[in-house]
Amino acid sequence: MPVCETSCFLLPLRRVARNRSSEIEGRLSGSKPLRLIHSNMSALSGQVQTVLGPIEPDQLGVTMTHEHLTMTFECCYSTPAPGDETVAQAPIQMKNLFWLNQNPYSSHENLLLVQETDAVREELHEYRKAGGRTIVENTTQGISRDLPCLRQLAIDTGVHIIGGAGFYVDATHSEATRKMTVEKLTDIIVSEVLHGADGTGIRCGVIGEIGCSWPLTDSEVKVLKATAHAQTKLGCPAIIHPGRNPAAPFEIVRILQEAGGDISKTVMSHLDRTIFDNGELLEFANLGSYLEYDLFGTEMLNYALYLDVDMPSDSQRVKTLAFLVQEGYEDNILIAHDVHTKNRLTKYGGHGYSHILKNIVPKMLVRGISQTHIDKILIDNPKRWLTFK
Ligand SMILES: CC(=O)NCCS(=O)(=O)O
């Protein structure tokens, strides 16, 4: 298990060599052949790849960079506290919603966002009305990725949806995945972007969310290296789910860098529940990845997936964003809700996919984050990240 001492997290950023030739061929939606002439150049260069095909970056508009529209999260089921078994097994109902919001991972039913496509479709219409245009759907192998469903939702709602290539955390890796070499994993990720995933022909437009535990497992390290190799070949965006420890994002960046990854096109997700010290946050920000606060709407006392963590409130998240802007990192910030359980949907009394646009943006303005900075966070930064090199 590669556990790293603090000193190895402080390696300087390295420039990635990007001039190796490659002869990889792929096919764009509708069967146009795609040839990678140089390692980081393809027919996708300068474009963004949605589940309906490539689009111009200017079409993206307001973008949530970390959501799920259909997935299962049974890998993170948490046994209910003694005495809570009955409520945990009851169908979701009004009188249980407070309990559910405090214990979202202790109800099996709540972990099946996959059952809520109609509700999600309605929410996407609301999202468009609120000014939203694009969603990056981060569901990867292991948590029931369903690209045909994403494609249908994009057609039904007009929201641009970008699918994710690669693998979630080790607990969801199959034995076959765990046995794969880095080269094989790289081939799979590259193919999911160039040819389509899960035998569908629907192409992913980002790598990730790539799942990491704390400590990292051997299989996760291989997937990280494969992510870096695929990114080098494709010049594409990547997004990482770090393990629940402040050292995790540093270690992951080091592994990606050493494997030739492009940190400037990589998002570190879930910083809300990962790095709490402002000094440490600035140290991490200096490494050059995008800094994602993607748990907006999640407010709970006991975070069952790691009880040591005090989950911040939305007000505290906004305060951290204001701090990062004040420190000059406005070009690196991304935000989202990471809806991944039923209780987060408005159908179940949750905040839905429009909470940031309806409630958080006004709060950001009140706390001194200017409209120009908000536009960077919601439009310009996602566009830069999602555009293939
Ligand atoms: C789907 C997913 O990975 N969500 C993240 C949940 S966590 O609590 O931030 O780890």
mmCIF file of C-alpha atoms and ligand atoms in Angstrom:
data_model
loop_
_atom_site.group_PDB
_atom_site.id
_atom_site.type_symbol
_atom_site.label_atom_id
_atom_site.label_comp_id
_atom_site.label_asym_id
_atom_site.label_seq_id
_atom_site.Cartn_x
_atom_site.Cartn_y
_atom_site.Cartn_z
ATOM 1 C CA MET A 1 0.000 0.000 0.000
ATOM 2 C CA PRO A 2 1.787 3.199 -1.088
ATOM 3 C CA VAL A 3 1.486 5.501 1.892
ATOM 4 C CA CYS A 4 3.544 8.653 1.396
ATOM 5 C CA GLU A 5 5.224 10.862 3.982
ATOM 6 C CA THR A 6 4.361 14.566 3.876
ATOM 7 C CA SER A 7 7.603 15.528 2.151
ATOM 8 C CA CYS A 8 6.731 13.617 -1.003
ATOM 9 C CA PHE A 9 3.529 15.667 -1.381
ATOM 10 C CA LEU A 10 5.623 18.767 -1.954
ATOM 11 C CA LEU A 11 7.190 17.862 -5.277
ATOM 12 C CA PRO A 12 7.126 20.813 -7.690
ATOM 13 C CA LEU A 13 4.746 20.766 -10.635
ATOM 14 C CA ARG A 14 6.316 19.194 -13.683
ATOM 15 C CA ARG A 15 5.581 20.137 -17.252
ATOM 16 C CA VAL A 16 4.223 17.184 -19.157
ATOM 17 C CA ALA A 17 5.965 16.224 -22.387
ATOM 18 C CA ARG A 18 3.271 16.359 -25.041
ATOM 19 C CA ASN A 19 4.943 15.609 -28.340
ATOM 20 C CA ARG A 20 4.836 11.817 -28.525
ATOM 21 C CA SER A 21 3.141 10.540 -31.665
ATOM 22 C CA SER A 22 0.316 8.109 -31.490
ATOM 23 C CA GLU A 23 -1.731 6.250 -34.038
ATOM 24 C CA ILE A 24 -4.862 5.681 -32.046
ATOM 25 C CA GLU A 25 -8.011 5.648 -34.070
ATOM 26 C CA GLY A 26 -11.509 6.267 -32.872
ATOM 27 C CA ARG A 27 -14.934 7.095 -34.167
ATOM 28 C CA LEU A 28 -17.033 10.114 -33.415
ATOM 29 C CA SER A 29 -20.790 9.819 -32.998
ATOM 30 C CA GLY A 30 -22.265 8.952 -36.339
ATOM 31 C CA SER A 31 -19.140 7.044 -37.444
ATOM 32 C CA LYS A 32 -16.698 9.760 -38.526
ATOM 33 C CA PRO A 33 -13.203 8.303 -38.101
ATOM 34 C CA LEU A 34 -11.100 9.966 -35.405
ATOM 35 C CA ARG A 35 -7.326 9.816 -35.625
ATOM 36 C CA LEU A 36 -4.946 11.010 -32.952
ATOM 37 C CA ILE A 37 -2.074 12.545 -34.907
ATOM 38 C CA HIS A 38 -0.092 13.647 -31.870
ATOM 39 C CA SER A 39 -0.456 12.256 -28.397
ATOM 40 C CA ASN A 40 -2.495 15.212 -27.206
ATOM 41 C CA MET A 41 -4.312 16.128 -30.395
ATOM 42 C CA SER A 42 -7.378 14.561 -31.914
ATOM 43 C CA ALA A 43 -10.437 15.483 -33.866
ATOM 44 C CA LEU A 44 -11.766 16.515 -30.442
ATOM 45 C CA SER A 45 -9.099 19.171 -29.997
ATOM 46 C CA GLY A 46 -10.763 22.493 -29.120
ATOM 47 C CA GLN A 47 -14.130 20.813 -28.530
ATOM 48 C CA VAL A 48 -16.169 19.384 -25.680
ATOM 49 C CA GLN A 49 -17.592 15.865 -25.965
ATOM 50 C CA THR A 50 -21.176 15.387 -24.754
ATOM 51 C CA VAL A 51 -23.243 12.199 -24.800
ATOM 52 C CA LEU A 52 -24.830 13.535 -28.011
ATOM 53 C CA GLY A 53 -21.468 14.246 -29.636
ATOM 54 C CA PRO A 54 -18.893 17.046 -29.727
ATOM 55 C CA ILE A 55 -19.929 20.692 -29.271
ATOM 56 C CA GLU A 56 -18.190 24.056 -29.285
ATOM 57 C CA PRO A 57 -17.018 25.156 -25.806
ATOM 58 C CA ASP A 58 -19.041 28.395 -26.057
ATOM 59 C CA GLN A 59 -22.223 26.317 -26.081
ATOM 60 C CA LEU A 60 -21.633 25.059 -22.539
ATOM 61 C CA GLY A 61 -22.857 28.060 -20.538
ATOM 62 C CA VAL A 62 -23.541 27.571 -16.831
ATOM 63 C CA THR A 63 -22.120 24.169 -15.875
ATOM 64 C CA MET A 64 -22.320 21.968 -12.795
ATOM 65 C CA THR A 65 -19.101 19.981 -12.978
ATOM 66 C CA HIS A 66 -19.985 17.169 -10.575
ATOM 67 C CA GLU A 67 -23.452 15.611 -10.567
ATOM 68 C CA HIS A 68 -25.065 12.209 -10.956
ATOM 69 C CA LEU A 69 -28.341 11.693 -12.802
ATOM 70 C CA THR A 70 -28.543 7.932 -12.474
ATOM 71 C CA MET A 71 -26.398 5.707 -10.285
ATOM 72 C CA THR A 72 -26.340 3.296 -7.369
ATOM 73 C CA PHE A 73 -24.344 3.917 -4.208
ATOM 74 C CA GLU A 74 -24.731 0.601 -2.382
ATOM 75 C CA CYS A 75 -20.962 0.408 -2.046
ATOM 76 C CA CYS A 76 -21.267 3.054 0.675
ATOM 77 C CA TYR A 77 -24.178 1.549 2.631
ATOM 78 C CA SER A 78 -23.720 2.294 6.326
ATOM 79 C CA THR A 79 -25.416 0.135 8.974
ATOM 80 C CA PRO A 80 -28.007 2.215 10.842
ATOM 81 C CA ALA A 81 -27.418 3.114 14.477
ATOM 82 C CA PRO A 82 -29.013 0.731 17.006
ATOM 83 C CA GLY A 83 -32.709 1.586 17.249
ATOM 84 C CA ASP A 84 -32.822 3.083 13.741
ATOM 85 C CA GLU A 85 -33.399 -0.207 11.889
ATOM 86 C CA THR A 86 -37.133 0.336 11.423
ATOM 87 C CA VAL A 87 -36.901 3.833 10.009
ATOM 88 C CA ALA A 88 -33.961 2.745 7.853
ATOM 89 C CA GLN A 89 -36.027 -0.004 6.230
ATOM 90 C CA ALA A 90 -39.247 1.998 5.852
ATOM 91 C CA PRO A 91 -40.095 3.438 2.448
ATOM 92 C CA ILE A 92 -39.039 7.061 2.066
ATOM 93 C CA GLN A 93 -41.840 9.214 3.458
ATOM 94 C CA MET A 94 -42.366 12.736 4.773
ATOM 95 C CA LYS A 95 -42.018 11.876 8.463
ATOM 96 C CA ASN A 96 -38.642 10.188 7.817
ATOM 97 C CA LEU A 97 -37.021 12.942 5.786
ATOM 98 C CA PHE A 98 -35.119 14.580 8.641
ATOM 99 C CA TRP A 99 -33.711 11.204 9.659
ATOM 100 C CA LEU A 100 -32.852 10.453 6.018
ATOM 101 C CA ASN A 101 -31.013 13.732 5.555
ATOM 102 C CA GLN A 102 -28.940 12.970 8.632
ATOM 103 C CA ASN A 103 -28.409 9.310 7.667
ATOM 104 C CA PRO A 104 -28.540 9.176 3.856
ATOM 105 C CA TYR A 105 -26.312 6.106 3.557
ATOM 106 C CA SER A 106 -28.298 3.930 6.003
ATOM 107 C CA SER A 107 -31.364 3.447 3.798
ATOM 108 C CA HIS A 108 -30.931 0.976 0.936
ATOM 109 C CA GLU A 109 -33.751 2.646 -0.991
ATOM 110 C CA ASN A 110 -32.062 6.025 -0.750
ATOM 111 C CA LEU A 111 -28.967 4.702 -2.523
ATOM 112 C CA LEU A 112 -30.869 3.922 -5.728
ATOM 113 C CA LEU A 113 -30.899 7.171 -7.669
ATOM 114 C CA VAL A 114 -31.153 4.857 -10.679
ATOM 115 C CA GLN A 115 -34.898 4.500 -9.933
ATOM 116 C CA GLU A 116 -35.639 8.226 -10.266
ATOM 117 C CA THR A 117 -35.175 9.064 -13.926
ATOM 118 C CA ASP A 118 -38.585 10.756 -14.242
ATOM 119 C CA ALA A 119 -37.907 12.973 -11.228
ATOM 120 C CA VAL A 120 -34.424 13.757 -12.543
ATOM 121 C CA ARG A 121 -35.876 14.695 -15.949
ATOM 122 C CA GLU A 122 -38.231 17.178 -14.265
ATOM 123 C CA GLU A 123 -35.339 18.578 -12.256
ATOM 124 C CA LEU A 124 -33.288 19.092 -15.406
ATOM 125 C CA HIS A 125 -36.133 21.143 -16.907
ATOM 126 C CA GLU A 126 -36.036 23.255 -13.706
ATOM 127 C CA TYR A 127 -32.261 23.519 -14.006
ATOM 128 C CA ARG A 128 -32.610 24.947 -17.501
ATOM 129 C CA LYS A 129 -35.254 27.417 -16.320
ATOM 130 C CA ALA A 130 -32.830 28.532 -13.591
ATOM 131 C CA GLY A 131 -30.162 29.246 -16.228
ATOM 132 C CA GLY A 132 -28.252 25.957 -16.147
ATOM 133 C CA ARG A 133 -27.063 24.588 -19.488
ATOM 134 C CA THR A 134 -24.598 21.753 -18.855
ATOM 135 C CA ILE A 135 -24.011 18.949 -16.362
ATOM 136 C CA VAL A 136 -20.943 16.748 -16.032
ATOM 137 C CA GLU A 137 -22.282 13.340 -15.011
ATOM 138 C CA ASN A 138 -19.535 11.702 -12.994
ATOM 139 C CA THR A 139 -20.825 8.119 -12.836
ATOM 140 C CA THR A 140 -18.065 5.672 -13.761
ATOM 141 C CA GLN A 141 -17.732 1.871 -13.809
ATOM 142 C CA GLY A 142 -18.797 0.370 -10.471
ATOM 143 C CA ILE A 143 -21.759 2.609 -9.608
ATOM 144 C CA SER A 144 -24.116 1.647 -12.472
ATOM 145 C CA ARG A 145 -23.179 4.086 -15.218
ATOM 146 C CA ASP A 146 -26.047 4.280 -17.733
ATOM 147 C CA LEU A 147 -25.024 6.255 -20.800
ATOM 148 C CA PRO A 148 -28.189 5.498 -22.850
ATOM 149 C CA CYS A 149 -30.218 7.009 -20.002
ATOM 150 C CA LEU A 150 -27.965 10.092 -20.007
ATOM 151 C CA ARG A 151 -28.327 10.419 -23.756
ATOM 152 C CA GLN A 152 -32.132 10.230 -23.495
ATOM 153 C CA LEU A 153 -32.152 12.836 -20.695
ATOM 154 C CA ALA A 154 -30.039 15.151 -22.862
ATOM 155 C CA ILE A 155 -32.480 14.730 -25.765
ATOM 156 C CA ASP A 156 -35.554 15.218 -23.540
ATOM 157 C CA THR A 157 -34.315 18.294 -21.683
ATOM 158 C CA GLY A 158 -31.814 20.089 -23.908
ATOM 159 C CA VAL A 159 -29.242 20.049 -21.103
ATOM 160 C CA HIS A 160 -25.733 19.216 -22.368
ATOM 161 C CA ILE A 161 -24.604 16.123 -20.487
ATOM 162 C CA ILE A 162 -21.013 14.914 -20.384
ATOM 163 C CA GLY A 163 -20.339 11.299 -19.391
ATOM 164 C CA GLY A 164 -17.439 9.955 -17.329
ATOM 165 C CA ALA A 165 -14.866 7.300 -18.302
ATOM 166 C CA GLY A 166 -12.973 5.030 -15.932
ATOM 167 C CA PHE A 167 -13.517 3.396 -12.578
ATOM 168 C CA TYR A 168 -14.954 4.302 -9.153
ATOM 169 C CA VAL A 169 -13.353 3.219 -5.824
ATOM 170 C CA ASP A 170 -11.690 -0.158 -5.272
ATOM 171 C CA ALA A 171 -14.694 -1.531 -3.361
ATOM 172 C CA THR A 172 -16.528 -1.525 -6.701
ATOM 173 C CA HIS A 173 -13.686 -2.935 -8.855
ATOM 174 C CA SER A 174 -14.325 -6.397 -10.252
ATOM 175 C CA GLU A 175 -11.662 -9.092 -9.789
ATOM 176 C CA ALA A 176 -10.959 -8.749 -13.512
ATOM 177 C CA THR A 177 -10.367 -4.999 -13.095
ATOM 178 C CA ARG A 178 -8.041 -5.572 -10.145
ATOM 179 C CA LYS A 179 -5.930 -7.955 -12.242
ATOM 180 C CA MET A 180 -5.555 -5.546 -15.173
ATOM 181 C CA THR A 181 -2.259 -3.903 -16.044
ATOM 182 C CA VAL A 182 -1.956 -0.126 -16.280
ATOM 183 C CA GLU A 183 -1.746 -0.530 -20.063
ATOM 184 C CA LYS A 184 -5.017 -2.467 -20.211
ATOM 185 C CA LEU A 185 -6.763 0.040 -17.948
ATOM 186 C CA THR A 186 -5.437 2.865 -20.142
ATOM 187 C CA ASP A 187 -6.785 1.165 -23.267
ATOM 188 C CA ILE A 188 -10.237 0.862 -21.672
ATOM 189 C CA ILE A 189 -10.351 4.512 -20.617
ATOM 190 C CA VAL A 190 -9.106 5.731 -24.003
ATOM 191 C CA SER A 191 -11.674 3.552 -25.738
ATOM 192 C CA GLU A 192 -14.509 4.884 -23.557
ATOM 193 C CA VAL A 193 -13.625 8.369 -24.789
ATOM 194 C CA LEU A 194 -12.884 7.565 -28.431
ATOM 195 C CA HIS A 195 -15.313 4.736 -29.193
ATOM 196 C CA GLY A 196 -17.924 4.681 -26.430
ATOM 197 C CA ALA A 197 -18.449 2.892 -23.131
ATOM 198 C CA ASP A 198 -20.313 -0.202 -21.947
ATOM 199 C CA GLY A 199 -20.798 -1.384 -25.539
ATOM 200 C CA THR A 200 -23.048 1.573 -26.357
ATOM 201 C CA GLY A 201 -21.017 3.690 -28.758
ATOM 202 C CA ILE A 202 -21.796 6.675 -26.501
ATOM 203 C CA ARG A 203 -18.544 8.494 -25.790
ATOM 204 C CA CYS A 204 -17.376 9.924 -22.509
ATOM 205 C CA GLY A 205 -16.125 13.507 -22.393
ATOM 206 C CA VAL A 206 -14.137 13.372 -19.156
ATOM 207 C CA ILE A 207 -12.143 10.748 -17.288
ATOM 208 C CA GLY A 208 -13.783 10.286 -13.891
ATOM 209 C CA GLU A 209 -14.825 10.533 -11.303
ATOM 210 C CA ILE A 210 -11.893 8.260 -10.650
ATOM 211 C CA GLY A 211 -12.505 6.736 -7.230
ATOM 212 C CA CYS A 212 -9.787 6.750 -4.581
ATOM 213 C CA SER A 213 -9.971 5.359 -1.041
ATOM 214 C CA TRP A 214 -7.781 6.259 1.917
ATOM 215 C CA PRO A 215 -5.302 4.721 1.951
ATOM 216 C CA LEU A 216 -5.109 4.103 -1.776
ATOM 217 C CA THR A 217 -5.311 0.470 -2.856
ATOM 218 C CA ASP A 218 -2.979 -1.079 -5.436
ATOM 219 C CA SER A 219 -5.826 -1.261 -7.937
ATOM 220 C CA GLU A 220 -6.650 2.437 -7.455
ATOM 221 C CA VAL A 221 -3.009 3.408 -7.986
ATOM 222 C CA LYS A 222 -3.044 1.523 -11.306
ATOM 223 C CA VAL A 223 -6.254 3.302 -12.334
ATOM 224 C CA LEU A 224 -4.693 6.674 -11.439
ATOM 225 C CA LYS A 225 -1.645 5.911 -13.575
ATOM 226 C CA ALA A 226 -3.934 4.788 -16.409
ATOM 227 C CA THR A 227 -5.870 8.041 -16.037
ATOM 228 C CA ALA A 228 -2.657 10.020 -16.480
ATOM 229 C CA HIS A 229 -1.605 7.944 -19.495
ATOM 230 C CA ALA A 230 -5.017 8.257 -21.140
ATOM 231 C CA GLN A 231 -5.041 11.995 -20.449
ATOM 232 C CA THR A 232 -1.634 12.328 -22.109
ATOM 233 C CA LYS A 233 -2.920 10.517 -25.186
ATOM 234 C CA LEU A 234 -6.206 12.395 -25.408
ATOM 235 C CA GLY A 235 -5.529 15.874 -23.980
ATOM 236 C CA CYS A 236 -8.799 15.472 -22.102
ATOM 237 C CA PRO A 237 -10.218 16.605 -18.747
ATOM 238 C CA ALA A 238 -10.024 14.342 -15.691
ATOM 239 C CA ILE A 239 -11.765 14.455 -12.311
ATOM 240 C CA ILE A 240 -10.762 12.648 -9.122
ATOM 241 C CA HIS A 241 -12.716 11.511 -6.047
ATOM 242 C CA PRO A 242 -10.063 11.607 -3.301
ATOM 243 C CA GLY A 243 -9.963 9.436 -0.185
ATOM 244 C CA ARG A 244 -11.194 10.999 3.034
ATOM 245 C CA ASN A 245 -7.942 12.372 4.424
ATOM 246 C CA PRO A 246 -6.302 15.792 3.952
ATOM 247 C CA ALA A 247 -3.173 14.094 2.595
ATOM 248 C CA ALA A 248 -5.123 12.227 -0.105
ATOM 249 C CA PRO A 249 -5.340 15.018 -2.738
ATOM 250 C CA PHE A 250 -1.578 15.687 -2.411
ATOM 251 C CA GLU A 251 -0.678 12.034 -2.859
ATOM 252 C CA ILE A 252 -2.997 11.674 -5.853
ATOM 253 C CA VAL A 253 -1.521 14.715 -7.611
ATOM 254 C CA ARG A 254 1.954 13.320 -7.064
ATOM 255 C CA ILE A 255 0.983 9.959 -8.600
ATOM 256 C CA LEU A 256 -0.699 11.627 -11.571
ATOM 257 C CA GLN A 257 2.287 13.933 -12.141
ATOM 258 C CA GLU A 258 4.782 11.117 -11.986
ATOM 259 C CA ALA A 259 2.724 9.219 -14.567
ATOM 260 C CA GLY A 260 2.699 12.256 -16.896
ATOM 261 C CA GLY A 261 -0.825 13.528 -16.154
ATOM 262 C CA ASP A 262 -1.866 17.108 -16.814
ATOM 263 C CA ILE A 263 -2.711 18.596 -13.423
ATOM 264 C CA SER A 264 -3.954 21.812 -15.037
ATOM 265 C CA LYS A 265 -6.724 19.747 -16.666
ATOM 266 C CA THR A 266 -7.554 17.785 -13.529
ATOM 267 C CA VAL A 267 -10.253 18.473 -10.952
ATOM 268 C CA MET A 268 -9.859 17.477 -7.304
ATOM 269 C CA SER A 269 -13.413 16.853 -6.105
ATOM 270 C CA HIS A 270 -15.018 16.867 -2.649
ATOM 271 C CA LEU A 271 -12.599 19.320 -1.061
ATOM 272 C CA ASP A 272 -15.490 20.277 1.260
ATOM 273 C CA ARG A 273 -14.995 17.033 3.235
ATOM 274 C CA THR A 274 -11.280 16.574 2.633
ATOM 275 C CA ILE A 275 -9.158 19.649 3.400
ATOM 276 C CA PHE A 276 -10.191 21.862 6.327
ATOM 277 C CA ASP A 277 -7.132 23.928 7.142
ATOM 278 C CA ASN A 278 -6.780 27.102 5.046
ATOM 279 C CA GLY A 279 -2.978 26.901 5.014
ATOM 280 C CA GLU A 280 -3.114 23.343 3.749
ATOM 281 C CA LEU A 281 -5.743 24.367 1.200
ATOM 282 C CA LEU A 282 -3.455 27.060 -0.228
ATOM 283 C CA GLU A 283 -0.579 24.586 -0.321
ATOM 284 C CA PHE A 284 -2.777 22.241 -2.335
ATOM 285 C CA ALA A 285 -4.126 25.042 -4.540
ATOM 286 C CA ASN A 286 -0.511 25.824 -5.502
ATOM 287 C CA LEU A 287 -0.222 22.440 -7.197
ATOM 288 C CA GLY A 288 -2.444 23.749 -9.986
ATOM 289 C CA SER A 289 -5.495 21.472 -10.172
ATOM 290 C CA TYR A 290 -9.063 22.718 -10.204
ATOM 291 C CA LEU A 291 -10.463 22.950 -6.674
ATOM 292 C CA GLU A 292 -13.984 21.585 -6.500
ATOM 293 C CA TYR A 293 -16.540 22.280 -3.768
ATOM 294 C CA ASP A 294 -19.228 19.926 -4.936
ATOM 295 C CA LEU A 295 -21.271 18.970 -1.906
ATOM 296 C CA PHE A 296 -23.441 22.095 -1.861
ATOM 297 C CA GLY A 297 -26.731 21.188 -0.213
ATOM 298 C CA THR A 298 -25.183 18.494 1.985
ATOM 299 C CA GLU A 299 -25.528 19.521 5.606
ATOM 300 C CA MET A 300 -25.394 16.797 8.252
ATOM 301 C CA LEU A 301 -24.114 16.363 11.794
ATOM 302 C CA ASN A 302 -22.585 12.918 11.491
ATOM 303 C CA TYR A 303 -20.882 12.067 8.219
ATOM 304 C CA ALA A 304 -21.202 8.282 8.344
ATOM 305 C CA LEU A 305 -18.488 7.670 5.749
ATOM 306 C CA TYR A 306 -15.897 9.261 8.070
ATOM 307 C CA LEU A 307 -17.084 10.347 11.502
ATOM 308 C CA ASP A 308 -13.950 12.429 12.158
ATOM 309 C CA VAL A 309 -15.185 14.906 9.543
ATOM 310 C CA ASP A 310 -17.428 17.822 10.487
ATOM 311 C CA MET A 311 -19.341 18.317 7.238
ATOM 312 C CA PRO A 312 -19.369 22.065 6.521
ATOM 313 C CA SER A 313 -22.581 24.005 6.018
ATOM 314 C CA ASP A 314 -23.274 25.836 2.748
ATOM 315 C CA SER A 315 -22.427 29.116 4.511
ATOM 316 C CA GLN A 316 -19.026 27.708 5.430
ATOM 317 C CA ARG A 317 -18.497 26.524 1.852
ATOM 318 C CA VAL A 318 -19.242 30.015 0.534
ATOM 319 C CA LYS A 319 -16.801 31.438 3.087
ATOM 320 C CA THR A 320 -14.079 29.109 1.800
ATOM 321 C CA LEU A 321 -14.825 30.118 -1.813
ATOM 322 C CA ALA A 322 -14.537 33.792 -0.798
ATOM 323 C CA PHE A 323 -11.191 32.993 0.834
ATOM 324 C CA LEU A 324 -9.891 31.275 -2.302
ATOM 325 C CA VAL A 325 -11.048 34.170 -4.489
ATOM 326 C CA GLN A 326 -9.362 36.641 -2.152
ATOM 327 C CA GLU A 327 -6.157 34.596 -2.416
ATOM 328 C CA GLY A 328 -6.306 34.776 -6.227
ATOM 329 C CA TYR A 329 -7.522 31.249 -7.069
ATOM 330 C CA GLU A 330 -10.741 32.266 -8.835
ATOM 331 C CA ASP A 331 -9.565 30.596 -12.053
ATOM 332 C CA ASN A 332 -9.325 27.225 -10.296
ATOM 333 C CA ILE A 333 -12.655 26.997 -8.479
ATOM 334 C CA LEU A 334 -15.519 24.735 -9.582
ATOM 335 C CA ILE A 335 -18.768 24.025 -7.728
ATOM 336 C CA ALA A 336 -21.630 21.509 -7.858
ATOM 337 C CA HIS A 337 -24.057 19.513 -5.691
ATOM 338 C CA ASP A 338 -22.890 15.941 -6.376
ATOM 339 C CA VAL A 339 -26.474 14.664 -6.146
ATOM 340 C CA HIS A 340 -25.995 10.922 -5.581
ATOM 341 C CA THR A 341 -28.872 9.804 -3.350
ATOM 342 C CA LYS A 342 -32.640 10.153 -3.625
ATOM 343 C CA ASN A 343 -33.040 12.478 -0.637
ATOM 344 C CA ARG A 344 -31.127 15.208 -2.483
ATOM 345 C CA LEU A 345 -33.897 15.431 -5.125
ATOM 346 C CA THR A 346 -36.687 17.992 -4.699
ATOM 347 C CA LYS A 347 -39.145 15.072 -5.036
ATOM 348 C CA TYR A 348 -37.948 13.982 -1.585
ATOM 349 C CA GLY A 349 -37.673 17.445 -0.046
ATOM 350 C CA GLY A 350 -34.077 17.905 -1.166
ATOM 351 C CA HIS A 351 -32.334 20.823 -2.848
ATOM 352 C CA GLY A 352 -32.109 19.388 -6.379
ATOM 353 C CA TYR A 353 -29.786 20.478 -9.178
ATOM 354 C CA SER A 354 -30.752 24.181 -9.114
ATOM 355 C CA HIS A 355 -29.862 24.979 -5.482
ATOM 356 C CA ILE A 356 -26.579 26.640 -6.415
ATOM 357 C CA LEU A 357 -28.229 28.844 -9.033
ATOM 358 C CA LYS A 358 -31.222 29.727 -6.886
ATOM 359 C CA ASN A 359 -29.687 30.017 -3.410
ATOM 360 C CA ILE A 360 -25.908 29.821 -3.380
ATOM 361 C CA VAL A 361 -25.173 32.415 -6.063
ATOM 362 C CA PRO A 362 -27.157 35.123 -4.164
ATOM 363 C CA LYS A 363 -25.287 34.154 -0.989
ATOM 364 C CA MET A 364 -21.951 34.382 -2.815
ATOM 365 C CA LEU A 365 -22.836 37.921 -3.893
ATOM 366 C CA VAL A 366 -23.754 38.840 -0.297
ATOM 367 C CA ARG A 367 -20.384 37.530 0.848
ATOM 368 C CA GLY A 368 -18.485 39.708 -1.612
ATOM 369 C CA ILE A 369 -17.834 37.292 -4.481
ATOM 370 C CA SER A 370 -18.445 39.437 -7.561
ATOM 371 C CA GLN A 371 -20.621 38.454 -10.538
ATOM 372 C CA THR A 372 -17.440 38.378 -12.630
ATOM 373 C CA HIS A 373 -15.943 35.811 -10.280
ATOM 374 C CA ILE A 374 -19.189 33.834 -10.205
ATOM 375 C CA ASP A 375 -19.195 33.720 -14.009
ATOM 376 C CA LYS A 376 -15.659 32.376 -13.923
ATOM 377 C CA ILE A 377 -16.669 29.652 -11.456
ATOM 378 C CA LEU A 378 -19.852 28.629 -13.286
ATOM 379 C CA ILE A 379 -18.949 29.268 -16.940
ATOM 380 C CA ASP A 380 -15.326 30.073 -17.783
ATOM 381 C CA ASN A 381 -13.532 27.540 -15.568
ATOM 382 C CA PRO A 382 -15.765 24.596 -16.593
ATOM 383 C CA LYS A 383 -15.331 25.580 -20.249
ATOM 384 C CA ARG A 384 -11.536 25.705 -20.006
ATOM 385 C CA TRP A 385 -11.420 22.400 -18.098
ATOM 386 C CA LEU A 386 -13.788 20.525 -20.431
ATOM 387 C CA THR A 387 -12.206 21.587 -23.734
ATOM 388 C CA PHE A 388 -9.909 18.935 -25.215
ATOM 389 C CA LYS A 389 -6.371 20.174 -25.855
HETATM 390 C C1 LIG B 1 -20.821 9.636 -5.655
HETATM 391 C C2 LIG B 1 -19.767 10.110 -4.742
HETATM 392 O O1 LIG B 1 -18.677 9.641 -4.784
HETATM 393 N N1 LIG B 1 -20.074 11.043 -3.898
HETATM 394 C C3 LIG B 1 -19.136 11.497 -2.930
HETATM 395 C C4 LIG B 1 -19.645 11.288 -1.614
HETATM 396 S S1 LIG B 1 -18.513 11.784 -0.440
HETATM 397 O O2 LIG B 1 -19.242 11.810 0.799
HETATM 398 O O3 LIG B 1 -18.000 13.104 -0.731
HETATM 399 O O4 LIG B 1 -17.403 10.857 -0.420
#
